[in-house]
Tab-separated table of C-alpha atoms (C1' of nucleotides) in Angstrom:
chain	number	residue	atom	x	y	z
A	1	MET	CA	-29.082	19.873	1.045
A	2	SER	CA	-30.575	22.836	-0.815
A	3	ASP	CA	-31.565	22.752	-4.479
A	4	GLN	CA	-28.891	25.275	-5.313
A	5	GLU	CA	-26.231	23.213	-3.570
A	6	LYS	CA	-27.353	20.038	-5.262
A	7	GLN	CA	-27.333	21.776	-8.602
A	8	THR	CA	-23.799	23.049	-8.073
A	9	GLU	CA	-22.554	19.715	-6.798
A	10	GLU	CA	-24.125	17.916	-9.740
A	11	LYS	CA	-22.664	20.398	-12.189
A	12	ILE	CA	-19.238	19.858	-10.629
A	13	PHE	CA	-19.610	16.096	-10.728
A	14	GLU	CA	-20.665	16.071	-14.379
A	15	SER	CA	-17.871	18.411	-15.372
A	16	ALA	CA	-15.329	16.379	-13.436
A	17	THR	CA	-16.532	13.199	-15.119
A	18	GLU	CA	-16.170	14.731	-18.550
A	19	VAL	CA	-12.710	16.148	-17.945
A	20	PHE	CA	-11.357	13.079	-16.140
A	21	VAL	CA	-12.628	10.684	-18.803
A	22	GLU	CA	-11.182	12.800	-21.583
A	23	LYS	CA	-7.815	13.651	-20.032
A	24	GLY	CA	-7.235	10.959	-17.428
A	25	MET	CA	-6.385	11.535	-13.767
A	26	ASP	CA	-2.896	12.908	-14.465
A	27	GLY	CA	-3.903	15.002	-17.453
A	28	ALA	CA	-6.967	16.584	-15.847
A	29	ARG	CA	-6.624	20.037	-14.286
A	30	MET	CA	-8.723	21.297	-11.390
A	31	GLN	CA	-8.903	24.680	-13.135
A	32	ASP	CA	-10.280	22.938	-16.224
A	33	ILE	CA	-13.002	21.246	-14.216
A	34	ALA	CA	-13.894	24.511	-12.482
A	35	ASP	CA	-14.091	26.397	-15.787
A	36	HIS	CA	-16.205	23.620	-17.243
A	37	ALA	CA	-18.656	23.895	-14.341
A	38	GLY	CA	-18.695	27.698	-14.522
A	39	ILE	CA	-17.299	28.193	-11.021
A	40	ASN	CA	-13.903	28.977	-9.562
A	41	LYS	CA	-11.341	26.629	-8.123
A	42	ALA	CA	-11.950	27.465	-4.472
A	43	LEU	CA	-15.566	26.394	-4.759
A	44	LEU	CA	-14.466	23.180	-6.364
A	45	HIS	CA	-12.255	22.465	-3.359
A	46	TYR	CA	-15.103	23.457	-1.083
A	47	TYR	CA	-17.243	20.585	-2.395
A	48	TYR	CA	-14.505	17.999	-2.948
A	49	ARG	CA	-11.521	18.754	-0.769
A	50	THR	CA	-8.856	17.229	-3.016
A	51	LYS	CA	-8.377	16.122	-6.584
A	52	ASP	CA	-7.981	12.541	-5.363
A	53	LYS	CA	-11.310	12.551	-3.526
A	54	LEU	CA	-13.057	14.025	-6.558
A	55	PHE	CA	-11.464	11.473	-8.827
A	56	ASP	CA	-12.392	8.591	-6.548
A	57	ALA	CA	-16.025	9.714	-6.489
A	58	VAL	CA	-16.132	9.970	-10.280
A	59	PHE	CA	-14.346	6.694	-10.777
A	60	GLU	CA	-16.584	4.754	-8.428
A	61	LYS	CA	-19.723	6.080	-10.097
A	62	ILE	CA	-18.470	5.099	-13.532
A	63	ALA	CA	-17.501	1.625	-12.344
A	64	GLU	CA	-20.895	1.125	-10.759
A	65	LYS	CA	-22.580	2.177	-13.996
A	66	MET	CA	-20.487	-0.207	-16.050
A	67	PHE	CA	-20.953	-3.225	-13.815
A	68	ARG	CA	-24.688	-2.645	-13.579
A	69	LYS	CA	-24.899	-3.555	-17.262
A	70	PHE	CA	-23.836	-7.091	-16.382
A	71	ALA	CA	-26.647	-7.706	-13.910
A	72	PRO	CA	-29.435	-8.832	-16.302
A	73	VAL	CA	-27.179	-11.654	-17.430
A	74	LEU	CA	-28.028	-13.311	-14.121
A	75	ASP	CA	-31.699	-13.655	-15.027
A	76	ALA	CA	-32.388	-17.402	-14.861
A	77	ASN	CA	-35.103	-17.306	-17.521
A	78	TYR	CA	-32.709	-17.036	-20.448
A	79	THR	CA	-30.699	-19.772	-22.098
A	80	LEU	CA	-26.964	-19.369	-22.446
A	81	GLU	CA	-27.244	-18.390	-26.100
A	82	GLU	CA	-29.966	-15.858	-25.356
A	83	LYS	CA	-27.800	-14.353	-22.640
A	84	ILE	CA	-24.853	-14.001	-24.984
A	85	ARG	CA	-26.994	-12.252	-27.582
A	86	PHE	CA	-28.568	-10.047	-24.923
A	87	PHE	CA	-25.225	-9.134	-23.416
A	88	PHE	CA	-23.603	-7.995	-26.651
A	89	ARG	CA	-26.650	-6.035	-27.751
A	90	GLU	CA	-26.974	-4.178	-24.458
A	91	HIS	CA	-23.322	-3.797	-23.601
A	92	ILE	CA	-22.216	-2.496	-26.989
A	93	SER	CA	-25.203	-0.129	-27.056
A	94	PHE	CA	-24.154	1.242	-23.676
A	95	LEU	CA	-20.578	1.718	-24.831
A	96	GLN	CA	-21.752	3.448	-28.003
A	97	ARG	CA	-23.259	6.083	-25.745
A	98	ASN	CA	-20.134	6.183	-23.527
A	99	SER	CA	-17.440	5.417	-25.983
A	100	ARG	CA	-14.454	6.818	-24.064
A	101	LEU	CA	-15.188	4.904	-20.873
A	102	PRO	CA	-13.335	1.641	-21.566
A	103	SER	CA	-10.025	3.254	-22.394
A	104	PHE	CA	-10.266	5.579	-19.400
A	105	PHE	CA	-11.354	2.836	-17.070
A	106	LEU	CA	-8.804	0.208	-18.070
A	107	ASN	CA	-5.976	2.684	-18.009
A	108	GLU	CA	-6.705	4.099	-14.577
A	109	ILE	CA	-6.977	0.596	-13.165
A	110	ASN	CA	-3.673	-0.516	-14.598
A	111	ARG	CA	-2.120	2.671	-13.284
A	112	ASN	CA	-3.442	1.970	-9.788
A	113	PRO	CA	-4.654	-1.627	-9.251
A	114	GLU	CA	-5.627	-0.900	-5.654
A	115	ARG	CA	-8.656	0.927	-7.037
A	116	ILE	CA	-10.237	-2.166	-8.508
A	117	ARG	CA	-9.783	-4.257	-5.389
A	118	LYS	CA	-12.300	-2.159	-3.477
A	119	LEU	CA	-14.831	-2.322	-6.299
A	120	ILE	CA	-14.539	-6.054	-6.820
A	121	ARG	CA	-14.840	-6.768	-3.138
A	122	LYS	CA	-18.077	-4.786	-3.184
A	123	ALA	CA	-19.444	-6.345	-6.383
A	124	ASP	CA	-18.794	-9.922	-5.290
A	125	ILE	CA	-17.642	-10.983	-8.724
A	126	ASP	CA	-16.833	-14.582	-7.813
A	127	GLN	CA	-20.293	-14.966	-6.273
A	128	LEU	CA	-21.757	-13.757	-9.546
A	129	TRP	CA	-19.790	-16.402	-11.330
A	130	HIS	CA	-21.028	-19.318	-9.238
A	131	THR	CA	-24.600	-18.229	-9.869
A	132	LEU	CA	-24.016	-18.351	-13.598
A	133	GLU	CA	-22.422	-21.775	-13.410
A	134	ALA	CA	-25.328	-23.182	-11.453
A	135	GLN	CA	-27.822	-21.759	-13.949
A	136	HIS	CA	-26.186	-23.357	-16.977
A	137	ARG	CA	-24.623	-26.575	-15.720
A	138	ASP	CA	-26.458	-28.658	-18.293
A	139	GLU	CA	-25.664	-26.376	-21.184
A	140	PHE	CA	-22.003	-26.290	-20.184
A	141	ARG	CA	-21.940	-30.070	-20.335
A	142	LYS	CA	-23.608	-30.026	-23.735
A	143	TYR	CA	-20.993	-27.594	-25.060
A	144	ASN	CA	-18.157	-29.551	-23.402
A	145	ILE	CA	-17.213	-26.512	-21.351
A	146	THR	CA	-14.876	-27.537	-18.536
A	147	PRO	CA	-14.156	-25.346	-15.496
A	148	GLU	CA	-10.670	-24.526	-16.793
A	149	MET	CA	-12.202	-22.968	-19.890
A	150	ILE	CA	-14.338	-20.518	-17.932
A	151	PRO	CA	-11.734	-17.781	-17.522
A	152	GLN	CA	-10.855	-18.069	-21.208
A	153	ILE	CA	-14.477	-17.741	-22.266
A	154	MET	CA	-15.268	-14.903	-19.884
A	155	THR	CA	-12.353	-12.798	-21.036
A	156	SER	CA	-13.079	-13.593	-24.673
A	157	ILE	CA	-16.623	-12.314	-24.364
A	158	ALA	CA	-15.473	-9.157	-22.605
A	159	ALA	CA	-12.762	-8.702	-25.217
A	160	MET	CA	-15.193	-8.937	-28.138
A	161	SER	CA	-17.322	-6.160	-26.675
A	162	VAL	CA	-14.840	-3.828	-25.003
A	163	PHE	CA	-11.796	-3.982	-27.256
A	164	PRO	CA	-13.225	-2.025	-30.203
A	165	PHE	CA	-13.757	0.903	-27.844
A	166	ALA	CA	-10.489	0.543	-25.974
A	167	ALA	CA	-8.615	0.519	-29.281
A	168	ARG	CA	-10.929	2.934	-31.034
A	169	GLY	CA	-8.130	5.349	-31.918
A	170	ILE	CA	-6.262	2.792	-34.003
A	171	ILE	CA	-9.262	0.951	-35.358
A	172	GLU	CA	-11.011	4.077	-36.568
A	173	THR	CA	-7.875	5.271	-38.348
A	174	VAL	CA	-7.299	1.937	-40.064
A	175	PHE	CA	-10.970	1.731	-41.059
A	176	GLU	CA	-10.726	5.193	-42.588
A	177	LYS	CA	-8.083	3.917	-44.988
A	178	MET	CA	-10.226	0.871	-45.802
A	179	GLY	CA	-13.352	2.958	-46.334
A	180	VAL	CA	-15.230	1.432	-43.381
A	181	LYS	CA	-17.408	3.557	-41.073
A	182	PHE	CA	-16.829	2.883	-37.384
A	183	ASP	CA	-20.496	3.462	-36.508
A	184	ASP	CA	-21.681	0.908	-39.067
A	185	TYR	CA	-19.082	-1.514	-37.779
A	186	LEU	CA	-20.441	-1.140	-34.231
A	187	GLU	CA	-24.034	-1.713	-35.273
A	188	GLN	CA	-22.972	-4.828	-37.115
A	189	ARG	CA	-20.859	-5.963	-34.201
A	190	LYS	CA	-23.770	-6.495	-31.790
A	191	GLU	CA	-24.924	-9.468	-33.801
A	192	PHE	CA	-21.574	-10.550	-35.189
A	193	ALA	CA	-19.924	-10.858	-31.767
A	194	ALA	CA	-22.786	-12.931	-30.390
A	195	GLU	CA	-22.833	-15.403	-33.303
A	196	PHE	CA	-19.032	-15.517	-33.359
A	197	VAL	CA	-18.885	-16.552	-29.702
A	198	ILE	CA	-21.768	-19.008	-29.992
A	199	ARG	CA	-20.147	-20.741	-32.981
A	200	ALA	CA	-16.818	-20.849	-31.137
A	201	LEU	CA	-18.465	-22.576	-28.185
A	202	LYS	CA	-20.034	-25.290	-30.320
A	203	LYS	CA	-18.068	-28.448	-30.971
B	1	MET	CA	29.194	9.138	-32.111
B	2	SER	CA	31.488	7.895	-29.344
B	3	ASP	CA	30.848	4.767	-27.310
B	4	GLN	CA	30.301	6.853	-24.209
B	5	GLU	CA	27.718	9.006	-25.921
B	6	LYS	CA	25.923	6.012	-27.333
B	7	GLN	CA	25.868	4.403	-23.923
B	8	THR	CA	24.388	7.516	-22.333
B	9	GLU	CA	21.820	8.001	-25.070
B	10	GLU	CA	20.804	4.356	-24.890
B	11	LYS	CA	20.537	4.512	-21.120
B	12	ILE	CA	18.327	7.579	-21.414
B	13	PHE	CA	16.163	5.939	-24.037
B	14	GLU	CA	15.692	2.766	-22.007
B	15	SER	CA	14.916	4.697	-18.848
B	16	ALA	CA	12.469	6.934	-20.678
B	17	THR	CA	10.748	3.891	-22.150
B	18	GLU	CA	10.353	2.314	-18.729
B	19	VAL	CA	9.042	5.448	-17.050
B	20	PHE	CA	6.721	6.466	-19.901
B	21	VAL	CA	5.217	2.985	-20.195
B	22	GLU	CA	4.653	2.769	-16.467
B	23	LYS	CA	3.356	6.291	-15.822
B	24	GLY	CA	2.080	7.460	-19.194
B	25	MET	CA	3.040	10.718	-20.920
B	26	ASP	CA	1.253	12.951	-18.391
B	27	GLY	CA	2.319	11.015	-15.318
B	28	ALA	CA	5.976	10.714	-16.275
B	29	ARG	CA	8.464	13.226	-14.823
B	30	MET	CA	11.660	14.288	-16.556
B	31	GLN	CA	13.395	14.186	-13.163
B	32	ASP	CA	12.260	10.583	-12.769
B	33	ILE	CA	13.725	9.621	-16.123
B	34	ALA	CA	16.984	11.391	-15.326
B	35	ASP	CA	17.262	9.660	-11.932
B	36	HIS	CA	16.508	6.348	-13.550
B	37	ALA	CA	19.320	6.852	-16.051
B	38	GLY	CA	21.722	8.043	-13.354
B	39	ILE	CA	22.192	11.495	-14.887
B	40	ASN	CA	20.800	14.941	-14.209
B	41	LYS	CA	17.974	16.733	-15.889
B	42	ALA	CA	20.130	19.143	-17.898
B	43	LEU	CA	21.835	16.247	-19.630
B	44	LEU	CA	18.490	14.727	-20.415
B	45	HIS	CA	17.482	17.943	-22.153
B	46	TYR	CA	20.838	18.021	-23.905
B	47	TYR	CA	20.059	14.746	-25.689
B	48	TYR	CA	16.327	15.203	-26.208
B	49	ARG	CA	15.430	18.863	-26.167
B	50	THR	CA	11.886	18.500	-24.861
B	51	LYS	CA	9.686	15.965	-23.120
B	52	ASP	CA	7.516	15.806	-26.226
B	53	LYS	CA	10.426	14.946	-28.508
B	54	LEU	CA	11.606	12.259	-26.082
B	55	PHE	CA	8.135	10.806	-25.821
B	56	ASP	CA	7.689	10.762	-29.592
B	57	ALA	CA	10.961	8.876	-30.017
B	58	VAL	CA	9.966	6.305	-27.393
B	59	PHE	CA	6.459	5.922	-28.738
B	60	GLU	CA	7.546	5.430	-32.333
B	61	LYS	CA	10.046	2.757	-31.347
B	62	ILE	CA	7.429	0.848	-29.354
B	63	ALA	CA	4.917	1.051	-32.188
B	64	GLU	CA	7.466	-0.214	-34.657
B	65	LYS	CA	8.274	-3.140	-32.373
B	66	MET	CA	4.606	-4.043	-31.964
B	67	PHE	CA	3.713	-3.886	-35.643
B	68	ARG	CA	6.781	-5.904	-36.608
B	69	LYS	CA	5.146	-8.887	-34.900
B	70	PHE	CA	2.444	-8.877	-37.552
B	71	ALA	CA	4.828	-9.215	-40.482
B	72	PRO	CA	5.273	-13.037	-40.576
B	73	VAL	CA	1.520	-13.352	-41.048
B	74	LEU	CA	2.131	-12.243	-44.623
B	75	ASP	CA	4.180	-15.350	-45.431
B	76	ALA	CA	2.319	-17.010	-48.295
B	77	ASN	CA	3.424	-20.510	-47.343
B	78	TYR	CA	0.976	-20.873	-44.471
B	79	THR	CA	-2.721	-21.687	-44.605
B	80	LEU	CA	-5.197	-19.379	-42.905
B	81	GLU	CA	-5.535	-21.699	-39.914
B	82	GLU	CA	-1.778	-22.026	-39.560
B	83	LYS	CA	-1.444	-18.267	-39.643
B	84	ILE	CA	-4.033	-17.838	-36.915
B	85	ARG	CA	-2.252	-20.355	-34.685
B	86	PHE	CA	1.107	-18.773	-35.454
B	87	PHE	CA	-0.158	-15.281	-34.752
B	88	PHE	CA	-1.585	-16.030	-31.315
B	89	ARG	CA	1.433	-18.041	-30.246
B	90	GLU	CA	3.895	-15.332	-31.259
B	91	HIS	CA	1.870	-12.277	-30.374
B	92	ILE	CA	0.849	-13.418	-26.918
B	93	SER	CA	4.417	-14.535	-26.217
B	94	PHE	CA	5.643	-11.091	-27.176
B	95	LEU	CA	3.097	-9.410	-24.946
B	96	GLN	CA	4.000	-11.709	-22.052
B	97	ARG	CA	7.463	-10.190	-22.218
B	98	ASN	CA	6.067	-6.650	-22.607
B	99	SER	CA	2.910	-6.870	-20.648
B	100	ARG	CA	2.332	-3.147	-20.005
B	101	LEU	CA	2.648	-2.137	-23.634
B	102	PRO	CA	-0.968	-2.579	-24.790
B	103	SER	CA	-2.500	-0.443	-22.085
B	104	PHE	CA	0.111	2.272	-22.521
B	105	PHE	CA	-0.123	2.182	-26.278
B	106	LEU	CA	-3.904	2.211	-26.598
B	107	ASN	CA	-4.275	4.943	-24.045
B	108	GLU	CA	-1.748	7.322	-25.560
B	109	ILE	CA	-3.337	6.846	-28.970
B	110	ASN	CA	-6.828	7.599	-27.729
B	111	ARG	CA	-5.436	10.627	-25.919
B	112	ASN	CA	-3.827	11.904	-29.135
B	113	PRO	CA	-5.125	10.217	-32.322
B	114	GLU	CA	-2.804	12.296	-34.502
B	115	ARG	CA	0.031	10.062	-33.347
B	116	ILE	CA	-1.336	6.950	-34.971
B	117	ARG	CA	-1.998	8.640	-38.290
B	118	LYS	CA	1.723	9.078	-38.930
B	119	LEU	CA	2.481	5.462	-38.005
B	120	ILE	CA	-0.280	3.977	-40.120
B	121	ARG	CA	0.660	6.040	-43.115
B	122	LYS	CA	4.171	4.637	-42.787
B	123	ALA	CA	3.090	1.038	-42.191
B	124	ASP	CA	0.716	0.892	-45.173
B	125	ILE	CA	-1.891	-1.073	-43.263
B	126	ASP	CA	-4.444	-1.239	-46.085
B	127	GLN	CA	-1.777	-2.533	-48.459
B	128	LEU	CA	-1.041	-5.268	-45.934
B	129	TRP	CA	-4.674	-6.190	-45.922
B	130	HIS	CA	-5.000	-6.582	-49.689
B	131	THR	CA	-2.019	-8.916	-49.680
B	132	LEU	CA	-3.709	-11.112	-47.109
B	133	GLU	CA	-6.953	-11.190	-49.053
B	134	ALA	CA	-5.197	-12.237	-52.241
B	135	GLN	CA	-3.358	-15.020	-50.419
B	136	HIS	CA	-6.503	-16.600	-48.993
B	137	ARG	CA	-9.240	-15.886	-51.499
B	138	ASP	CA	-10.128	-19.573	-51.814
B	139	GLU	CA	-10.178	-20.186	-48.080
B	140	PHE	CA	-12.348	-17.139	-47.522
B	141	ARG	CA	-14.841	-18.554	-49.975
B	142	LYS	CA	-14.749	-21.896	-48.224
B	143	TYR	CA	-15.455	-20.253	-44.858
B	144	ASN	CA	-18.148	-18.007	-46.401
B	145	ILE	CA	-16.205	-14.931	-45.366
B	146	THR	CA	-17.574	-11.887	-47.166
B	147	PRO	CA	-15.703	-8.562	-47.455
B	148	GLU	CA	-18.017	-6.908	-44.911
B	149	MET	CA	-16.953	-9.458	-42.309
B	150	ILE	CA	-13.270	-8.644	-42.616
B	151	PRO	CA	-13.201	-5.704	-40.174
B	152	GLN	CA	-15.177	-7.756	-37.664
B	153	ILE	CA	-12.799	-10.696	-37.912
B	154	MET	CA	-9.652	-8.566	-37.808
B	155	THR	CA	-10.706	-6.722	-34.683
B	156	SER	CA	-11.890	-9.947	-33.052
B	157	ILE	CA	-8.494	-11.556	-33.518
B	158	ALA	CA	-6.708	-8.496	-32.170
B	159	ALA	CA	-9.152	-8.369	-29.256
B	160	MET	CA	-8.552	-11.997	-28.274
B	161	SER	CA	-4.824	-11.388	-28.037
B	162	VAL	CA	-4.518	-7.827	-26.761
B	163	PHE	CA	-7.462	-7.463	-24.404
B	164	PRO	CA	-6.158	-9.700	-21.589
B	165	PHE	CA	-3.157	-7.389	-21.324
B	166	ALA	CA	-5.067	-4.144	-21.743
B	167	ALA	CA	-7.458	-5.216	-18.974
B	168	ARG	CA	-4.835	-7.026	-16.938
B	169	GLY	CA	-5.533	-4.999	-13.795
B	170	ILE	CA	-9.148	-6.132	-13.555
B	171	ILE	CA	-8.666	-9.634	-14.892
B	172	GLU	CA	-5.838	-10.464	-12.532
B	173	THR	CA	-7.831	-9.245	-9.536
B	174	VAL	CA	-10.917	-11.231	-10.490
B	175	PHE	CA	-8.808	-14.319	-11.157
B	176	GLU	CA	-7.248	-13.974	-7.728
B	177	LYS	CA	-10.677	-14.373	-6.165
B	178	MET	CA	-11.406	-17.373	-8.401
B	179	GLY	CA	-8.070	-18.997	-7.637
B	180	VAL	CA	-6.786	-18.726	-11.214
B	181	LYS	CA	-3.154	-17.804	-11.995
B	182	PHE	CA	-2.801	-15.158	-14.694
B	183	ASP	CA	0.416	-16.708	-16.049
B	184	ASP	CA	-1.219	-20.115	-16.486
B	185	TYR	CA	-4.163	-18.433	-18.141
B	186	LEU	CA	-1.849	-16.756	-20.663
B	187	GLU	CA	-0.031	-19.969	-21.517
B	188	GLN	CA	-3.371	-21.645	-22.094
B	189	ARG	CA	-4.630	-18.704	-24.096
B	190	LYS	CA	-2.174	-19.098	-26.970
B	191	GLU	CA	-3.914	-22.279	-28.046
B	192	PHE	CA	-7.396	-21.468	-26.804
B	193	ALA	CA	-7.638	-18.200	-28.716
B	194	ALA	CA	-6.527	-19.828	-31.967
B	195	GLU	CA	-9.015	-22.715	-31.730
B	196	PHE	CA	-11.756	-20.357	-30.567
B	197	VAL	CA	-11.357	-18.147	-33.625
B	198	ILE	CA	-11.009	-21.060	-36.035
B	199	ARG	CA	-14.203	-22.673	-34.711
B	200	ALA	CA	-16.000	-19.331	-34.944
B	201	LEU	CA	-15.018	-18.970	-38.584
B	202	LYS	CA	-16.348	-22.397	-39.509
B	203	LYS	CA	-19.941	-22.691	-40.607
C	1	DA	C1'	-35.142	41.894	11.163
C	2	DA	C1'	-31.210	40.204	13.554
C	3	DA	C1'	-28.210	36.438	14.131
C	4	DT	C1'	-26.332	32.378	12.432
C	5	DA	C1'	-24.863	29.258	9.007
C	6	DA	C1'	-23.909	27.950	4.264
C	7	DT	C1'	-22.093	29.307	-0.224
C	8	DT	C1'	-19.015	31.785	-3.338
C	9	DT	C1'	-15.222	34.674	-4.511
C	10	DA	C1'	-10.534	37.024	-5.411
C	11	DA	C1'	-6.122	36.876	-4.061
C	12	DC	C1'	-2.657	34.245	-2.474
C	13	DC	C1'	0.954	30.279	-1.378
C	14	DA	C1'	4.214	26.552	-1.574
C	15	DA	C1'	5.602	22.756	-4.225
C	16	DA	C1'	6.449	20.617	-8.521
C	17	DC	C1'	7.455	21.118	-13.026
C	18	DA	C1'	9.829	21.579	-17.824
C	19	DG	C1'	13.303	23.863	-19.477
C	20	DT	C1'	17.852	27.124	-19.381
C	21	DC	C1'	22.582	28.655	-18.641
C	22	DA	C1'	27.200	29.433	-17.642
C	23	DA	C1'	30.915	27.087	-16.449
C	24	DA	C1'	33.614	22.881	-15.343
C	25	DG	C1'	35.446	18.286	-17.116
C	26	DA	C1'	36.554	15.298	-20.485
C	27	DT	C1'	38.067	14.111	-25.208
C	28	DA	C1'	39.711	14.718	-29.524
C	29	DT	C1'	42.710	17.532	-32.948
C	30	DG	C1'	46.389	20.417	-34.610
D	1	DC	C1'	50.719	20.746	-25.009
D	2	DA	C1'	47.479	23.935	-26.456
D	3	DT	C1'	43.286	24.788	-28.535
D	4	DA	C1'	38.759	23.509	-29.956
D	5	DT	C1'	34.776	20.564	-29.353
D	6	DC	C1'	31.824	17.677	-27.038
D	7	DT	C1'	29.755	16.095	-22.572
D	8	DT	C1'	28.136	16.804	-17.918
D	9	DT	C1'	26.869	19.385	-13.988
D	10	DG	C1'	24.720	22.530	-10.185
D	11	DA	C1'	22.189	26.267	-9.699
D	12	DC	C1'	18.657	28.793	-11.525
D	13	DT	C1'	14.018	30.602	-13.837
D	14	DG	C1'	9.305	31.155	-15.158
D	15	DT	C1'	5.167	28.803	-15.122
D	16	DT	C1'	1.669	25.669	-13.762
D	17	DT	C1'	-0.394	23.138	-10.297
D	18	DG	C1'	-3.223	21.641	-6.206
D	19	DG	C1'	-4.647	23.702	-2.398
D	20	DT	C1'	-5.655	27.711	1.291
D	21	DT	C1'	-7.579	31.849	3.420
D	22	DA	C1'	-10.133	35.629	4.767
D	23	DA	C1'	-13.655	38.150	3.527
D	24	DA	C1'	-18.022	39.014	0.906
D	25	DT	C1'	-22.503	37.382	-0.432
D	26	DT	C1'	-26.541	34.666	-0.017
D	27	DA	C1'	-29.759	31.631	2.397
D	28	DT	C1'	-31.820	29.861	6.767
D	29	DT	C1'	-33.339	30.080	11.369
D	30	DT	C1'	-35.021	32.455	15.403
DNA sequence: AAATAATTTAACCAAACAGTCAAAGATATG
DNA sequence: CATATCTTTGACTGTTTGGTTAAATTATTT
């Protein structure tokens, strides 16, 4: 693959990512992506034969990037509380830099659930879970965390981090009326979310 | 307005709601809505001149329905803890019956933030907030809740309730692999979320 | 430098789309 | 029952869309 080709392909991929994330699969236009990349539509179809294939490539890359942020949580050298603090700090920081991703991602998955099946099969999510459980068995007992509570806790942690971005449109507008700056709120949230969850877990 | 006309208009409105919520503004087709209502496209345009006008009508109605669920929280006869329990029980129950609403709603707002501005102006959200603060001033002091924490707490409560629905596609798929039933999880969540938040608020 | 292969383009196509229109059917009004 | 008004339809239009094609340009190989 020549440098020129790689450059063009990369330019296309970046442009496609931008347009898809902003407009969604249905709202995105191939012409828009081509314009954005400074090429014409035929060349776009030359590199990625169809809109679907291009979208799939973009979507998979984004998913991979998002899930990668979860990996360090599996490091056995941290306590549960340290992991929670680490997760919120890192995950919210990542989303600050990619603030439209959650809304885009969640929506496209709900619109076509088949998409996530492939990704989850590849990421071995349940495996990941068993690792975590083994690492913190003692702590779970200390906190009185039973297996039935796991799904509740997992989704609560994800919710605390992702929701402000998924609902950014509403939240930002309400904050405006209350005189609160969304950016300040996010900075504050890294710590707040962690302590909130840790307190909730304690008896 | 004759009965026949009302019936047709209602049928159109219901069909439009279904199709818009399922496919989103961009993904929805006027032909689809017409088919769904058992009429032809010309009649659809006779009642609602454009797709945009039809969408606006549907969207406003949905928003009104969602925000109405927050109203009982303003009843002064409940303590803060009672309100939290009440909110999760009622709000999650509502979303169980309208499980696609959050994803649709959040996405369309992020896609076009101007939409929410109108609604929030009408709903007087900040007013609503001051009422709440006045009702629970003593309890806030007891919990050591400072004004800066309010936005964090508000969004956390919303997140706990709305996120499982907004991220339903992923959550349900992960649960499948873990052998957890989403419906059971939701039933459990009404109580879990309330106690989780209440514990988190306590020092 | 000639031949071959890869890249890029302008012009084009068929399908899908939101929206229109004239006229037919139904319903109410005098 | 005749006239006016409201409702519904089938057929149509102009535009936008994803995708194609054949030919031109550029890069690579021999």
